[in-house]
Amino acid sequence: FASFIPLPDLSISALVNFTVLPGFDPTLAGVDVHRFFSSIECTTRDVASDFLERSIPPLALSSRLLDEFNQVLLDGAKSVCDPRFSGNLPCWVLTYWHNLGHAVASKEKWSMACHWLAQRGHDSGDEELSLAVNETSCALQTLGWNMDLRGPAAFLQVQTSDLADFLASTPMKGRFVDAMVNGISHQIQLDSQLRKSTVVEELTFASTLRYDSKRWSQYMFDRGFTRLRQLGDLLSNGELEYIIFPININGAHWTVFLVDAKAGEICYGDSLDWPWPKTDVDRIQQWLREHGLRTFSKGAILSHGRQQDAYSCAIAMINTIHHKLYGTPLFTNE
């Protein structure tokens, strides 16, 4: 039965265009998980002939069933039940449902992503954009639908099935922001001048700045502040000049800070030009004081592109960093 689940290295295009997979049955979502288990023994020979044609439980439910499995096994369960049908199923069906469900969900997501990509190519008279669409379409013909990513994004444990989020008019997830920031950090390490003066930090930096006052009272001892202590020491010793880090505003918008120790300034870039987040600025000042540094002044607004939609902020923010470091042309919505 495992052979009916698409292999992880099957190309995304093949998954979307040439696989026939069952759908999810949303009516199962509210069924008590204990109704899926039985104390009656069952083997593969007992599986109904139409089993492969049946719709499957939603992915969240099959995940929950797997989580419950060890306990129900201890409680005497010996087989699995599908509440919609009579008879029992062997326990491996749980893994089958889950793995197949992952493929079904990925196919749905990639189908929408491919449709979005095709619209971009069809509607655009921009030659550069058309070229990017064609290159992406070609990549989808060879890229496996569920492979681990390599390179700067590898440590995030992101898989190719997650990349469909890039081909959509939706806000960017934090782990993808970290992947892009990590790519910039890799570029910096290849530059003999930049690597001596500049670091670009992942989202953990901003999250740590936002620890509550009780934790900040233990700044010098709390292990959660280890990275901030390292960077603060480098700033105060003159071994580091610039720290750049992304930050999320109100859970909905990506912006970027630059701490410029050389000029004694805090700079900020926001593609929507919202007001500076005062609470975060105050935390940066508190962090600097912990290392004996004077209060930094409010610096110039970082040069940035202006977004005209509700979802391009992450790309615009990353572009702001690239522009600051390398003079990359500023982001536009065109």
CSV table of C-alpha atoms in Angstrom, one decimal:
chain,number,residue,atom,x,y,z
A,1,PHE,CA,0.0,0.0,0.0
A,2,ALA,CA,3.0,2.3,0.5
A,3,SER,CA,3.5,2.2,-3.2
A,4,PHE,CA,0.3,4.3,-3.7
A,5,ILE,CA,1.9,7.2,-1.9
A,6,PRO,CA,3.9,9.5,-4.2
A,7,LEU,CA,7.7,9.3,-3.6
A,8,PRO,CA,9.2,12.4,-2.1
A,9,ASP,CA,11.5,13.0,-5.2
A,10,LEU,CA,8.5,12.9,-7.6
A,11,SER,CA,8.6,16.3,-9.3
A,12,ILE,CA,6.1,18.9,-8.2
A,13,SER,CA,4.7,19.2,-11.7
A,14,ALA,CA,4.1,15.4,-11.8
A,15,LEU,CA,2.4,15.5,-8.4
A,16,VAL,CA,0.0,18.2,-9.6
A,17,ASN,CA,-0.7,16.9,-13.1
A,18,PHE,CA,-0.3,13.2,-13.1
A,19,THR,CA,-1.3,11.8,-9.7
A,20,VAL,CA,-4.7,10.6,-8.8
A,21,LEU,CA,-5.1,10.9,-5.0
A,22,PRO,CA,-8.2,10.5,-2.7
A,23,GLY,CA,-9.7,13.6,-1.1
A,24,PHE,CA,-10.1,14.4,2.6
A,25,ASP,CA,-13.4,13.7,4.3
A,26,PRO,CA,-14.1,16.7,6.5
A,27,THR,CA,-17.0,15.0,8.2
A,28,LEU,CA,-14.5,12.9,10.2
A,29,ALA,CA,-12.9,15.9,11.8
A,30,GLY,CA,-15.3,16.0,14.7
A,31,VAL,CA,-15.3,12.2,15.4
A,32,ASP,CA,-13.9,11.1,18.8
A,33,VAL,CA,-10.4,9.6,18.2
A,34,HIS,CA,-11.2,6.5,20.3
A,35,ARG,CA,-13.8,5.4,17.7
A,36,PHE,CA,-10.9,4.8,15.3
A,37,PHE,CA,-9.4,2.0,17.5
A,38,SER,CA,-10.6,-1.6,18.3
A,39,SER,CA,-9.5,-4.5,20.4
A,40,ILE,CA,-10.1,-6.9,17.6
A,41,GLU,CA,-7.1,-8.2,15.8
A,42,CYS,CA,-6.7,-7.5,12.1
A,43,THR,CA,-4.2,-8.3,9.3
A,44,THR,CA,-3.6,-6.9,5.8
A,45,ARG,CA,-5.6,-9.7,4.4
A,46,ASP,CA,-8.7,-8.2,6.0
A,47,VAL,CA,-8.4,-4.9,4.2
A,48,ALA,CA,-11.5,-4.2,2.0
A,49,SER,CA,-11.0,-4.3,-1.7
A,50,ASP,CA,-12.2,-0.7,-2.1
A,51,PHE,CA,-9.9,0.7,0.6
A,52,LEU,CA,-7.6,2.6,-1.8
A,53,GLU,CA,-10.7,4.4,-3.4
A,54,ARG,CA,-11.9,5.8,-0.1
A,55,SER,CA,-11.4,9.4,1.0
A,56,ILE,CA,-9.1,9.7,4.0
A,57,PRO,CA,-9.3,11.6,7.4
A,58,PRO,CA,-8.1,15.2,7.4
A,59,LEU,CA,-4.3,15.5,8.0
A,60,ALA,CA,-4.8,17.1,11.4
A,61,LEU,CA,-6.9,14.1,12.5
A,62,SER,CA,-4.4,11.5,11.2
A,63,SER,CA,-1.7,13.3,13.1
A,64,ARG,CA,-3.7,13.2,16.2
A,65,LEU,CA,-4.4,9.5,15.8
A,66,LEU,CA,-0.7,8.8,15.5
A,67,ASP,CA,-0.1,10.8,18.7
A,68,GLU,CA,-2.7,8.7,20.5
A,69,PHE,CA,-1.5,5.4,19.1
A,70,ASN,CA,1.0,4.4,21.8
A,71,GLN,CA,-1.5,5.0,24.6
A,72,VAL,CA,-4.4,3.1,23.0
A,73,LEU,CA,-2.0,0.3,22.3
A,74,LEU,CA,-1.2,0.1,26.0
A,75,ASP,CA,-5.0,0.2,26.6
A,76,GLY,CA,-5.5,-2.9,24.5
A,77,ALA,CA,-6.1,-1.6,21.0
A,78,LYS,CA,-5.1,-4.1,18.3
A,79,SER,CA,-6.5,-2.6,15.1
A,80,VAL,CA,-7.9,0.5,13.5
A,81,CYS,CA,-11.5,1.3,12.5
A,82,ASP,CA,-12.9,3.7,9.9
A,83,PRO,CA,-16.2,4.9,11.5
A,84,ARG,CA,-17.8,5.2,8.0
A,85,PHE,CA,-17.4,1.5,7.2
A,86,SER,CA,-17.8,-1.8,8.8
A,87,GLY,CA,-14.8,-4.1,9.6
A,88,ASN,CA,-11.3,-3.4,10.9
A,89,LEU,CA,-8.0,-2.3,9.5
A,90,PRO,CA,-4.4,-3.1,10.5
A,91,CYS,CA,-2.5,-0.5,12.5
A,92,TRP,CA,-0.2,0.5,9.7
A,93,VAL,CA,-3.3,2.3,8.2
A,94,LEU,CA,-2.6,5.2,10.5
A,95,THR,CA,0.8,5.9,8.9
A,96,TYR,CA,-0.7,5.3,5.5
A,97,TRP,CA,-3.4,7.9,6.1
A,98,HIS,CA,-1.0,10.4,7.5
A,99,ASN,CA,1.7,10.1,4.7
A,100,LEU,CA,-0.9,10.0,2.0
A,101,GLY,CA,-2.7,13.0,3.6
A,102,HIS,CA,0.6,14.9,3.5
A,103,ALA,CA,0.8,14.3,-0.2
A,104,VAL,CA,-2.9,15.2,-0.7
A,105,ALA,CA,-2.4,18.5,1.2
A,106,SER,CA,0.8,19.3,-0.7
A,107,LYS,CA,-0.9,18.6,-4.0
A,108,GLU,CA,-3.7,21.0,-3.1
A,109,LYS,CA,-1.2,23.7,-2.1
A,110,TRP,CA,1.0,23.2,-5.1
A,111,SER,CA,-2.0,23.2,-7.5
A,112,MET,CA,-2.9,26.7,-6.1
A,113,ALA,CA,0.7,27.8,-6.4
A,114,CYS,CA,1.0,26.7,-10.0
A,115,HIS,CA,-2.2,28.5,-10.8
A,116,TRP,CA,-0.9,31.6,-9.2
A,117,LEU,CA,2.4,31.3,-11.1
A,118,ALA,CA,0.6,30.8,-14.4
A,119,GLN,CA,-1.5,33.9,-13.8
A,120,ARG,CA,1.6,36.0,-13.2
A,121,GLY,CA,3.1,34.8,-16.5
A,122,HIS,CA,-0.1,35.3,-18.4
A,123,ASP,CA,-1.0,38.8,-17.1
A,124,SER,CA,2.4,40.3,-17.3
A,125,GLY,CA,4.0,42.2,-20.2
A,126,ASP,CA,7.2,42.4,-18.2
A,127,GLU,CA,9.9,40.5,-19.9
A,128,GLU,CA,12.0,40.0,-16.7
A,129,LEU,CA,9.0,38.7,-14.8
A,130,SER,CA,8.1,36.4,-17.6
A,131,LEU,CA,11.6,35.0,-17.6
A,132,ALA,CA,11.4,34.4,-13.8
A,133,VAL,CA,8.0,32.7,-14.2
A,134,ASN,CA,9.5,30.4,-16.9
A,135,GLU,CA,12.5,29.6,-14.8
A,136,THR,CA,10.3,28.7,-11.8
A,137,SER,CA,8.1,26.6,-14.0
A,138,CYS,CA,11.1,24.6,-15.2
A,139,ALA,CA,12.3,24.1,-11.6
A,140,LEU,CA,9.0,22.6,-10.7
A,141,GLN,CA,9.5,20.0,-13.3
A,142,THR,CA,12.6,18.6,-11.6
A,143,LEU,CA,12.2,19.6,-7.9
A,144,GLY,CA,10.9,16.8,-5.7
A,145,TRP,CA,7.7,17.7,-4.0
A,146,ASN,CA,8.8,16.7,-0.5
A,147,MET,CA,12.6,16.9,-0.3
A,148,ASP,CA,14.7,18.5,2.5
A,149,LEU,CA,16.2,21.8,1.5
A,150,ARG,CA,19.9,22.2,1.4
A,151,GLY,CA,22.2,25.3,1.7
A,152,PRO,CA,21.4,28.2,4.0
A,153,ALA,CA,17.8,27.0,4.7
A,154,ALA,CA,18.9,23.5,5.7
A,155,PHE,CA,19.1,24.2,9.4
A,156,LEU,CA,15.5,25.3,9.4
A,157,GLN,CA,14.4,21.8,8.5
A,158,VAL,CA,12.3,23.2,5.7
A,159,GLN,CA,11.1,20.9,2.9
A,160,THR,CA,10.3,21.7,-0.7
A,161,SER,CA,6.6,21.2,0.1
A,162,ASP,CA,6.8,24.4,2.2
A,163,LEU,CA,8.0,26.4,-0.8
A,164,ALA,CA,4.6,26.7,-2.3
A,165,ASP,CA,4.0,29.5,0.2
A,166,PHE,CA,6.3,31.7,-1.9
A,167,LEU,CA,4.0,31.4,-4.9
A,168,ALA,CA,1.0,33.0,-3.3
A,169,SER,CA,-0.3,36.5,-2.5
A,170,THR,CA,-0.1,35.9,1.2
A,171,PRO,CA,2.3,37.1,4.0
A,172,MET,CA,5.6,35.4,4.5
A,173,LYS,CA,6.1,32.9,7.3
A,174,GLY,CA,8.8,33.5,9.9
A,175,ARG,CA,10.9,30.5,9.0
A,176,PHE,CA,11.2,31.7,5.4
A,177,VAL,CA,12.3,35.1,6.7
A,178,ASP,CA,15.0,33.3,8.7
A,179,ALA,CA,16.0,31.3,5.6
A,180,MET,CA,16.5,34.5,3.5
A,181,VAL,CA,18.3,36.2,6.4
A,182,ASN,CA,20.6,33.2,6.7
A,183,GLY,CA,21.3,33.5,3.0
A,184,ILE,CA,22.4,37.2,3.5
A,185,SER,CA,24.6,36.1,6.4
A,186,HIS,CA,26.3,33.6,4.2
A,187,GLN,CA,27.0,36.3,1.6
A,188,ILE,CA,28.5,38.5,4.3
A,189,GLN,CA,30.9,35.7,5.3
A,190,LEU,CA,32.2,35.7,1.8
A,191,ASP,CA,33.0,39.4,1.9
A,192,SER,CA,36.3,40.1,3.7
A,193,GLN,CA,35.2,43.6,4.7
A,194,LEU,CA,31.6,43.1,5.7
A,195,ARG,CA,32.3,40.1,7.8
A,196,LYS,CA,34.5,42.2,10.1
A,197,SER,CA,31.9,44.9,10.7
A,198,THR,CA,28.4,43.6,10.1
A,199,VAL,CA,26.0,40.8,11.3
A,200,VAL,CA,22.5,40.1,10.2
A,201,GLU,CA,20.5,38.3,12.8
A,202,GLU,CA,17.6,35.9,12.6
A,203,LEU,CA,14.2,36.4,14.2
A,204,THR,CA,15.4,35.0,17.5
A,205,PHE,CA,17.2,38.3,18.1
A,206,ALA,CA,14.0,40.3,18.0
A,207,SER,CA,12.1,37.7,20.0
A,208,THR,CA,14.8,37.8,22.8
A,209,LEU,CA,14.6,41.6,22.9
A,210,ARG,CA,10.9,41.2,23.7
A,211,TYR,CA,11.4,39.1,26.8
A,212,ASP,CA,9.5,40.5,29.7
A,213,SER,CA,10.9,42.7,32.4
A,214,LYS,CA,11.4,39.9,34.9
A,215,ARG,CA,13.7,38.1,32.5
A,216,TRP,CA,15.5,41.3,31.6
A,217,SER,CA,16.3,41.8,35.3
A,218,GLN,CA,18.4,38.6,35.0
A,219,TYR,CA,20.1,39.7,31.7
A,220,MET,CA,23.6,38.8,32.7
A,221,PHE,CA,22.7,35.3,33.9
A,222,ASP,CA,19.7,34.1,31.8
A,223,ARG,CA,20.9,31.7,29.1
A,224,GLY,CA,18.2,33.0,26.8
A,225,PHE,CA,20.3,36.2,26.4
A,226,THR,CA,23.5,34.5,25.4
A,227,ARG,CA,23.5,35.7,21.8
A,228,LEU,CA,22.6,39.3,22.8
A,229,ARG,CA,25.4,39.3,25.4
A,230,GLN,CA,27.9,38.1,22.8
A,231,LEU,CA,26.9,40.8,20.3
A,232,GLY,CA,26.7,43.5,23.0
A,233,ASP,CA,30.2,42.8,24.0
A,234,LEU,CA,31.4,43.0,20.4
A,235,LEU,CA,29.7,46.4,20.0
A,236,SER,CA,31.1,47.8,23.2
A,237,ASN,CA,34.6,46.5,22.4
A,238,GLY,CA,34.5,48.1,18.9
A,239,GLU,CA,34.8,44.7,17.2
A,240,LEU,CA,31.5,45.1,15.5
A,241,GLU,CA,29.9,48.1,14.0
A,242,TYR,CA,26.5,47.1,12.6
A,243,ILE,CA,23.7,44.7,13.6
A,244,ILE,CA,20.8,44.3,11.3
A,245,PHE,CA,17.7,42.4,12.3
A,246,PRO,CA,14.2,41.8,11.0
A,247,ILE,CA,11.2,42.2,13.3
A,248,ASN,CA,7.5,41.5,13.1
A,249,ILE,CA,5.0,44.2,14.0
A,250,ASN,CA,1.6,43.2,15.4
A,251,GLY,CA,2.0,39.7,14.0
A,252,ALA,CA,1.3,41.0,10.5
A,253,HIS,CA,4.1,43.1,9.1
A,254,TRP,CA,7.9,42.6,8.6
A,255,THR,CA,10.3,45.5,9.1
A,256,VAL,CA,14.0,45.9,9.9
A,257,PHE,CA,16.3,47.6,12.4
A,258,LEU,CA,19.9,48.7,12.0
A,259,VAL,CA,22.0,49.3,15.2
A,260,ASP,CA,24.9,51.5,14.0
A,261,ALA,CA,27.5,51.5,16.8
A,262,LYS,CA,29.9,53.5,14.6
A,263,ALA,CA,27.5,56.5,14.4
A,264,GLY,CA,25.7,55.8,17.7
A,265,GLU,CA,22.3,55.5,15.9
A,266,ILE,CA,19.3,53.2,15.6
A,267,CYS,CA,17.9,53.2,12.1
A,268,TYR,CA,14.7,51.6,10.9
A,269,GLY,CA,13.1,50.6,7.6
A,270,ASP,CA,9.4,49.9,7.0
A,271,SER,CA,7.8,49.5,3.5
A,272,LEU,CA,4.5,50.8,4.8
A,273,ASP,CA,6.1,53.7,6.7
A,274,TRP,CA,4.3,52.9,9.9
A,275,PRO,CA,5.5,54.7,13.1
A,276,TRP,CA,8.6,53.4,14.7
A,277,PRO,CA,7.8,50.7,17.3
A,278,LYS,CA,8.7,52.6,20.5
A,279,THR,CA,8.7,49.6,22.8
A,280,ASP,CA,11.2,47.8,20.6
A,281,VAL,CA,13.4,50.9,20.4
A,282,ASP,CA,13.3,51.2,24.2
A,283,ARG,CA,14.4,47.5,24.5
A,284,ILE,CA,17.3,48.1,22.1
A,285,GLN,CA,18.4,51.1,24.2
A,286,GLN,CA,18.1,48.9,27.4
A,287,TRP,CA,20.3,46.2,25.8
A,288,LEU,CA,22.9,48.8,24.8
A,289,ARG,CA,23.0,50.2,28.3
A,290,GLU,CA,23.6,46.7,29.7
A,291,HIS,CA,27.0,46.9,27.9
A,292,GLY,CA,27.9,50.3,29.0
A,293,LEU,CA,27.0,52.1,25.8
A,294,ARG,CA,25.4,55.5,25.8
A,295,THR,CA,21.9,56.1,24.5
A,296,PHE,CA,21.8,55.9,20.8
A,297,SER,CA,20.1,58.6,18.8
A,298,LYS,CA,17.3,58.0,16.3
A,299,GLY,CA,19.0,57.7,12.9
A,300,ALA,CA,17.8,58.2,9.4
A,301,ILE,CA,15.0,56.0,8.0
A,302,LEU,CA,16.6,53.2,6.0
A,303,SER,CA,16.1,53.5,2.3
A,304,HIS,CA,13.3,51.2,1.3
A,305,GLY,CA,10.8,50.3,-1.4
A,306,ARG,CA,7.1,51.1,-0.9
A,307,GLN,CA,4.7,48.1,-1.0
A,308,GLN,CA,1.3,48.6,-2.4
A,309,ASP,CA,-0.3,45.4,-1.2
A,310,ALA,CA,-0.8,43.5,2.1
A,311,TYR,CA,1.7,40.7,1.6
A,312,SER,CA,5.0,41.9,0.1
A,313,CYS,CA,6.5,43.3,3.3
A,314,ALA,CA,9.0,40.4,3.9
A,315,ILE,CA,10.4,40.7,0.3
A,316,ALA,CA,10.6,44.5,0.7
A,317,MET,CA,12.3,44.1,4.1
A,318,ILE,CA,14.9,41.7,2.8
A,319,ASN,CA,15.4,44.0,-0.2
A,320,THR,CA,16.0,46.9,2.3
A,321,ILE,CA,18.9,44.9,3.8
A,322,HIS,CA,20.3,44.1,0.4
A,323,HIS,CA,20.1,47.7,-0.6
A,324,LYS,CA,21.9,48.8,2.5
A,325,LEU,CA,24.7,46.3,2.1
A,326,TYR,CA,25.1,46.0,-1.6
A,327,GLY,CA,23.2,48.8,-3.2
A,328,THR,CA,20.6,46.5,-4.8
A,329,PRO,CA,17.8,48.5,-6.5
A,330,LEU,CA,14.9,49.2,-4.2
A,331,PHE,CA,11.8,47.0,-4.2
A,332,THR,CA,8.7,48.0,-6.3
A,333,ASN,CA,5.4,46.2,-6.7
A,334,GLU,CA,5.7,46.2,-10.5
